[in-house]
Structure formats: C-alpha cells, structure tokens
Amino acid sequence: MASINGVFGICLLLFGGVQVSLSMTVSIPLKEYKVARGDDATLPCTFTLPATSSSAPIVSWTAISPDSDDSIIATYFSASQITISKKYKSRASLEFNIPKGIANLKLSAVTSLDTRSYECKVQDPSDEEGGQSAKTKLTVLVAPSTPICKVAGVAEYGQNINLTCFSEEGTPTPTYKWQNFDVNNVPRQNPPKTTDQNGILSLYNISKDTSGYFLCTSTNEIRSAKCNITLSVLPPSMNMASTFGIIGAIAAAVLILGIIIFCCCCRKKNKPEEYEMENPEVEEYTDKDPKVVSESHAERVKSEEEYQNADRRDPRDDRSERSYDRRSDYNSDKRDDNSDRRDRYEKDDRYDDRRDRRDRYDDRRDRYDDRRDRYDDRRDRYDSDQYSDRYDSRDRPPSIPPNKPRDPKI
C-alpha cells in the first residue's frame, strides 16, 4: 500500500511539471525605474511561451494614465510588423528577441510627463484564454533648480528674522540644508534657538555677531544646487531705508510749506490796494463832493487876493503875472502829477476798478476845473473893476479941492 502511494505522488509531481511548462509567464524585474529628465529609459520585459505554442506571440506596451484612457505605445506582431503610436513615433522603440523571450521598451529624452505606470502584455494567438502581463512604474527625476534665498524680516538688533530657500523645480521634492559662516568665511555653529526646517532658517534676537555668510543647499536623488546670502545686522539708527524715508518725508513737508507760502504771497500781490486820496495841495484823490472842494479852493484863493490887496506896492501887472504863474504852475504840476499817476495805474490790467474810480474822479475834476475857470473869470472882472479907477486916477493930474487957499504970491 505504501508503494502505491509513493508511485501516485511521483505521478502527481510529473503531471504538475508538465502543467507548469505548458503555461505562459511574463515578468519585469523591478517595480519602479528612475531616470533623470532628458535621459533615455529602458523598461525590460521577459516572457516564456508554452511548449505547445506553434505561433509567434503578440507583445504590446501600454502607458497607464490615471486621469485619461490608456494609450498603446508599441505593438509587436512579427519581425517585419511593428507599430508605434503617433504620440511616441519619434522617441519610442522595441528591443526584442522572441526566441529568448525578450521585448524591451525604450524611450528617449524622457520628460516629467513620462512619469507613470507601464504594462507589458504577451498574447499567444493559439491560446483562446488570452495572455499574461506585468506592470512597472517609471519615475522621471528632475534635478532641483537653483534655489532662491531671501531674508524675511528686518535685519536690526534684537529682531527675529527668517532666511528662506526654495527650488521651483525638483522631482522628487528636494531637501534643504543651511550652513553658517562668519564675516571671515569661517564655518560656525548656528546661534542658540535657531531652527532649520523645510528650507526656512529662523534666527532669534539677532545681533552684530549674527552677521555673516549663509549657504543653502537643495538636494534630491539626482544632484544638488546652492544659493547664498550675506546678512548684515545693523542698529536701528543705521537703517538706511528708514533714514531715507524720514529725509524724504521732511523734504516733502518743506516743499508743501514752500508752495503754501508762495501761493499766499501771490494772493497778497494780486489783492487790490486802497486807492489813496490826497488833498488838492499834494494831488490826493478824494471822494468828496466837487462842490466842497471848490468852496475850499475858493477860500484859499480869496485869502491870497486879500494878501495881494494889502500889499499895494506891487504893480498890478506883476501881481497878475505872479497869480497867473502860480495858477499855471499849480495846474501844470497838478496835471503832470495826475498824468504820471494815471500812467502808473494804467500799466496794470488788474486795477480795472481803480480806473473806473479814476474816471469818476476825472469827471469830477473836469467839473471842478469848469467851476474854477468861471471863478477866475469873475475874479478877473472884479479885479479889473476894482483897480481900473485907482490906476486911472494915477495917470490924471490931481484935482484941486475947491476950498484950497490960493497962493499968496499970486
């Protein structure tokens, strides 16, 4: 009985071996392949055909996309019939050796868009049940771009600042590390309480000793990139930006004040002055009634005439000439002075209202001159009547009074 069981076991083993040799297998050595951007990538695929297979297998490579439909890259039907899709026409190819079970996919100049999963599928045309497949992932690595170093905060005594370092590109995500150097470019330890996380170096309660040279290194699986920054910690009074801001504010205030003063001065100049009036003797314009002015002038003329009458020793012609000369000088000086004043005020167009007042005064002056002329005519007639008999009596011989005694000699 034991011998029967042993034989039966051997038969099962042999039958199982035949079954294994009769099945198809497809395999890819690694689950993930990493290639730098711009390099060529080769995805290997090996397979075994069943011993009963009498025809060449069909091998296809497919790009699996989670966001869209899968797309077939290349398909092998025979050594003379290989199809490549239009999307990969210029940069995809198959490296195959069917008897040895090799069908590798080669992609040239890979980009970040090639980062995805790929499937290698082998089909036996004589097998109605279908074929076998294997999957792998391609990761296109991108070297970190040159990081950007910045200072966040005000570099003054006692302040807290952050030094930031960031690379815009990098697959996988790069890691960052800061190094600290003093002003003499000698490496040194970071100050107490300093933190360095995700490219952010935090410095607390900075001082003059914090000044120095800081170097940031961005690294991933492919390569690394660096950036640096020079930190100068200044006292608050030495902050040039604040100083320039204060100076600019003061300059703006002074400029505004100057504009205000200039406007006030211009407004004061444009303000019309009061039209000063003088008395008739000093050629002052007045708003008084011409009648009152004429009467005052008549009184002054009367006093002059009384003075002339009191001094009988001056000849009539001399007195008349002096009176006439005095009037002529007075009138000519007055007219000349008024003419100069009129010329002076007519030069400025802003004194239109003064010209109106002057025109009114000229009208009053004309009326005053007419009255004065009439008064002079009356005075002349009065003088001629008063002094004609007196001077005529001087020319005639004196008359003898009737009661004068006769000369005794006669």
PDB file of N, CA and C in Angstrom, residues 17-27 45-60 98 101 120-134:
ATOM      1  N   GLY A  17       4.591  19.211 -13.213  1.00  0.00           N
ATOM      2  CA  GLY A  17       5.667  19.811 -14.007  1.00  0.00           C
ATOM      3  C   GLY A  17       5.238  20.041 -15.429  1.00  0.00           C
ATOM      4  N   VAL A  18       4.519  19.194 -15.947  1.00  0.00           N
ATOM      5  CA  VAL A  18       4.024  19.363 -17.317  1.00  0.00           C
ATOM      6  C   VAL A  18       3.091  20.530 -17.410  1.00  0.00           C
ATOM      7  N   GLN A  19       2.245  20.690 -16.394  1.00  0.00           N
ATOM      8  CA  GLN A  19       1.317  21.818 -16.385  1.00  0.00           C
ATOM      9  C   GLN A  19       2.065  23.147 -16.331  1.00  0.00           C
ATOM     10  N   VAL A  20       3.130  23.227 -15.513  1.00  0.00           N
ATOM     11  CA  VAL A  20       3.892  24.468 -15.397  1.00  0.00           C
ATOM     12  C   VAL A  20       4.551  24.788 -16.718  1.00  0.00           C
ATOM     13  N   SER A  21       5.119  23.831 -17.361  1.00  0.00           N
ATOM     14  CA  SER A  21       5.789  24.079 -18.627  1.00  0.00           C
ATOM     15  C   SER A  21       4.810  24.443 -19.718  1.00  0.00           C
ATOM     16  N   LEU A  22       3.587  24.040 -19.534  1.00  0.00           N
ATOM     17  CA  LEU A  22       2.595  24.357 -20.539  1.00  0.00           C
ATOM     18  C   LEU A  22       1.999  25.740 -20.380  1.00  0.00           C
ATOM     19  N   SER A  23       2.157  26.490 -19.243  1.00  0.00           N
ATOM     20  CA  SER A  23       1.587  27.817 -19.004  1.00  0.00           C
ATOM     21  C   SER A  23       2.555  28.908 -19.478  1.00  0.00           C
ATOM     22  N   MET A  24       2.036  30.189 -19.746  1.00  0.00           N
ATOM     23  CA  MET A  24       2.819  31.338 -20.181  1.00  0.00           C
ATOM     24  C   MET A  24       3.118  32.232 -18.977  1.00  0.00           C
ATOM     25  N   THR A  25       4.322  32.801 -18.927  1.00  0.00           N
ATOM     26  CA  THR A  25       4.723  33.717 -17.854  1.00  0.00           C
ATOM     27  C   THR A  25       5.297  34.998 -18.459  1.00  0.00           C
ATOM     28  N   VAL A  26       5.004  36.156 -17.804  1.00  0.00           N
ATOM     29  CA  VAL A  26       5.524  37.478 -18.191  1.00  0.00           C
ATOM     30  C   VAL A  26       6.003  38.170 -16.920  1.00  0.00           C
ATOM     31  N   SER A  27       7.171  38.764 -16.989  1.00  0.00           N
ATOM     32  CA  SER A  27       7.728  39.379 -15.777  1.00  0.00           C
ATOM     33  C   SER A  27       8.569  40.613 -16.136  1.00  0.00           C
ATOM     34  N   CYS A  45      11.247  43.598 -20.328  1.00  0.00           N
ATOM     35  CA  CYS A  45      10.121  42.683 -20.212  1.00  0.00           C
ATOM     36  C   CYS A  45      10.563  41.310 -20.752  1.00  0.00           C
ATOM     37  N   THR A  46      10.419  40.265 -19.897  1.00  0.00           N
ATOM     38  CA  THR A  46      10.770  38.889 -20.293  1.00  0.00           C
ATOM     39  C   THR A  46       9.528  37.995 -20.205  1.00  0.00           C
ATOM     40  N   PHE A  47       9.497  36.969 -21.033  1.00  0.00           N
ATOM     41  CA  PHE A  47       8.321  36.092 -21.050  1.00  0.00           C
ATOM     42  C   PHE A  47       8.760  34.682 -21.474  1.00  0.00           C
ATOM     43  N   THR A  48       7.905  33.730 -21.150  1.00  0.00           N
ATOM     44  CA  THR A  48       8.100  32.317 -21.571  1.00  0.00           C
ATOM     45  C   THR A  48       6.825  31.836 -22.230  1.00  0.00           C
ATOM     46  N   LEU A  49       6.976  31.080 -23.319  1.00  0.00           N
ATOM     47  CA  LEU A  49       5.822  30.573 -24.038  1.00  0.00           C
ATOM     48  C   LEU A  49       5.597  29.091 -23.683  1.00  0.00           C
ATOM     49  N   PRO A  50       4.404  28.625 -23.745  1.00  0.00           N
ATOM     50  CA  PRO A  50       4.155  27.204 -23.502  1.00  0.00           C
ATOM     51  C   PRO A  50       4.782  26.335 -24.606  1.00  0.00           C
ATOM     52  N   ALA A  51       5.115  25.119 -24.213  1.00  0.00           N
ATOM     53  CA  ALA A  51       5.781  24.225 -25.168  1.00  0.00           C
ATOM     54  C   ALA A  51       4.894  23.843 -26.332  1.00  0.00           C
ATOM     55  N   THR A  52       3.615  23.932 -26.127  1.00  0.00           N
ATOM     56  CA  THR A  52       2.675  23.550 -27.189  1.00  0.00           C
ATOM     57  C   THR A  52       2.410  24.677 -28.165  1.00  0.00           C
ATOM     58  N   SER A  53       2.964  25.903 -27.884  1.00  0.00           N
ATOM     59  CA  SER A  53       2.715  27.048 -28.771  1.00  0.00           C
ATOM     60  C   SER A  53       3.443  26.848 -30.094  1.00  0.00           C
ATOM     61  N   SER A  54       2.714  27.088 -31.182  1.00  0.00           N
ATOM     62  CA  SER A  54       3.284  26.894 -32.514  1.00  0.00           C
ATOM     63  C   SER A  54       3.405  28.183 -33.319  1.00  0.00           C
ATOM     64  N   SER A  55       2.944  29.311 -32.766  1.00  0.00           N
ATOM     65  CA  SER A  55       2.991  30.598 -33.479  1.00  0.00           C
ATOM     66  C   SER A  55       3.714  31.634 -32.636  1.00  0.00           C
ATOM     67  N   ALA A  56       4.180  32.715 -33.288  1.00  0.00           N
ATOM     68  CA  ALA A  56       4.882  33.800 -32.577  1.00  0.00           C
ATOM     69  C   ALA A  56       3.900  34.588 -31.725  1.00  0.00           C
ATOM     70  N   PRO A  57       4.310  35.005 -30.531  1.00  0.00           N
ATOM     71  CA  PRO A  57       3.398  35.765 -29.653  1.00  0.00           C
ATOM     72  C   PRO A  57       3.236  37.217 -30.123  1.00  0.00           C
ATOM     73  N   ILE A  58       2.190  37.853 -29.601  1.00  0.00           N
ATOM     74  CA  ILE A  58       1.964  39.293 -29.843  1.00  0.00           C
ATOM     75  C   ILE A  58       2.318  40.025 -28.549  1.00  0.00           C
ATOM     76  N   VAL A  59       3.275  40.981 -28.636  1.00  0.00           N
ATOM     77  CA  VAL A  59       3.741  41.724 -27.457  1.00  0.00           C
ATOM     78  C   VAL A  59       3.357  43.189 -27.631  1.00  0.00           C
ATOM     79  N   SER A  60       2.790  43.777 -26.573  1.00  0.00           N
ATOM     80  CA  SER A  60       2.387  45.197 -26.630  1.00  0.00           C
ATOM     81  C   SER A  60       2.770  45.893 -25.326  1.00  0.00           C
ATOM     82  N   ILE A  98      12.473  37.324 -29.623  1.00  0.00           N
ATOM     83  CA  ILE A  98      11.322  36.483 -29.303  1.00  0.00           C
ATOM     84  C   ILE A  98      11.746  35.061 -28.877  1.00  0.00           C
ATOM     85  N   GLY A 101      12.630  35.254 -25.424  1.00  0.00           N
ATOM     86  CA  GLY A 101      11.601  35.831 -24.560  1.00  0.00           C
ATOM     87  C   GLY A 101      11.946  37.236 -24.085  1.00  0.00           C
ATOM     88  N   CYS A 120       3.439  45.559 -19.774  1.00  0.00           N
ATOM     89  CA  CYS A 120       3.920  44.705 -20.860  1.00  0.00           C
ATOM     90  C   CYS A 120       2.994  43.473 -20.931  1.00  0.00           C
ATOM     91  N   LYS A 121       2.381  43.277 -22.094  1.00  0.00           N
ATOM     92  CA  LYS A 121       1.410  42.190 -22.257  1.00  0.00           C
ATOM     93  C   LYS A 121       1.817  41.288 -23.424  1.00  0.00           C
ATOM     94  N   VAL A 122       1.806  39.927 -23.149  1.00  0.00           N
ATOM     95  CA  VAL A 122       2.183  38.925 -24.157  1.00  0.00           C
ATOM     96  C   VAL A 122       0.971  38.031 -24.398  1.00  0.00           C
ATOM     97  N   GLN A 123       0.613  37.863 -25.686  1.00  0.00           N
ATOM     98  CA  GLN A 123      -0.544  37.044 -26.066  1.00  0.00           C
ATOM     99  C   GLN A 123      -0.094  35.922 -27.021  1.00  0.00           C
ATOM    100  N   ASP A 124      -0.685  34.712 -26.796  1.00  0.00           N
ATOM    101  CA  ASP A 124      -0.441  33.565 -27.684  1.00  0.00           C
ATOM    102  C   ASP A 124      -1.645  33.459 -28.616  1.00  0.00           C
ATOM    103  N   PRO A 125      -1.435  33.626 -29.888  1.00  0.00           N
ATOM    104  CA  PRO A 125      -2.588  33.586 -30.804  1.00  0.00           C
ATOM    105  C   PRO A 125      -3.350  32.264 -30.736  1.00  0.00           C
ATOM    106  N   SER A 126      -2.673  31.179 -30.398  1.00  0.00           N
ATOM    107  CA  SER A 126      -3.358  29.883 -30.341  1.00  0.00           C
ATOM    108  C   SER A 126      -4.058  29.662 -29.009  1.00  0.00           C
ATOM    109  N   ASP A 127      -3.877  30.576 -28.052  1.00  0.00           N
ATOM    110  CA  ASP A 127      -4.491  30.442 -26.734  1.00  0.00           C
ATOM    111  C   ASP A 127      -5.727  31.305 -26.697  1.00  0.00           C
ATOM    112  N   GLU A 128      -6.868  30.698 -26.573  1.00  0.00           N
ATOM    113  CA  GLU A 128      -8.123  31.430 -26.542  1.00  0.00           C
ATOM    114  C   GLU A 128      -8.368  32.137 -25.205  1.00  0.00           C
ATOM    115  N   GLU A 129      -7.687  31.708 -24.183  1.00  0.00           N
ATOM    116  CA  GLU A 129      -7.910  32.303 -22.865  1.00  0.00           C
ATOM    117  C   GLU A 129      -7.238  33.669 -22.712  1.00  0.00           C
ATOM    118  N   GLY A 130      -6.436  34.116 -23.629  1.00  0.00           N
ATOM    119  CA  GLY A 130      -5.775  35.401 -23.520  1.00  0.00           C
ATOM    120  C   GLY A 130      -4.326  35.242 -23.165  1.00  0.00           C
ATOM    121  N   GLY A 131      -3.700  36.376 -22.782  1.00  0.00           N
ATOM    122  CA  GLY A 131      -2.292  36.351 -22.476  1.00  0.00           C
ATOM    123  C   GLY A 131      -2.015  36.767 -21.050  1.00  0.00           C
ATOM    124  N   GLN A 132      -0.731  36.956 -20.765  1.00  0.00           N
ATOM    125  CA  GLN A 132      -0.268  37.370 -19.444  1.00  0.00           C
ATOM    126  C   GLN A 132       0.382  38.758 -19.554  1.00  0.00           C
ATOM    127  N   SER A 133       0.446  39.482 -18.420  1.00  0.00           N
ATOM    128  CA  SER A 133       1.028  40.828 -18.425  1.00  0.00           C
ATOM    129  C   SER A 133       1.755  41.094 -17.112  1.00  0.00           C
ATOM    130  N   ALA A 134       2.594  42.131 -17.153  1.00  0.00           N
ATOM    131  CA  ALA A 134       3.316  42.582 -15.960  1.00  0.00           C
ATOM    132  C   ALA A 134       3.397  44.117 -16.015  1.00  0.00           C
TER     133      ALA A 134
END
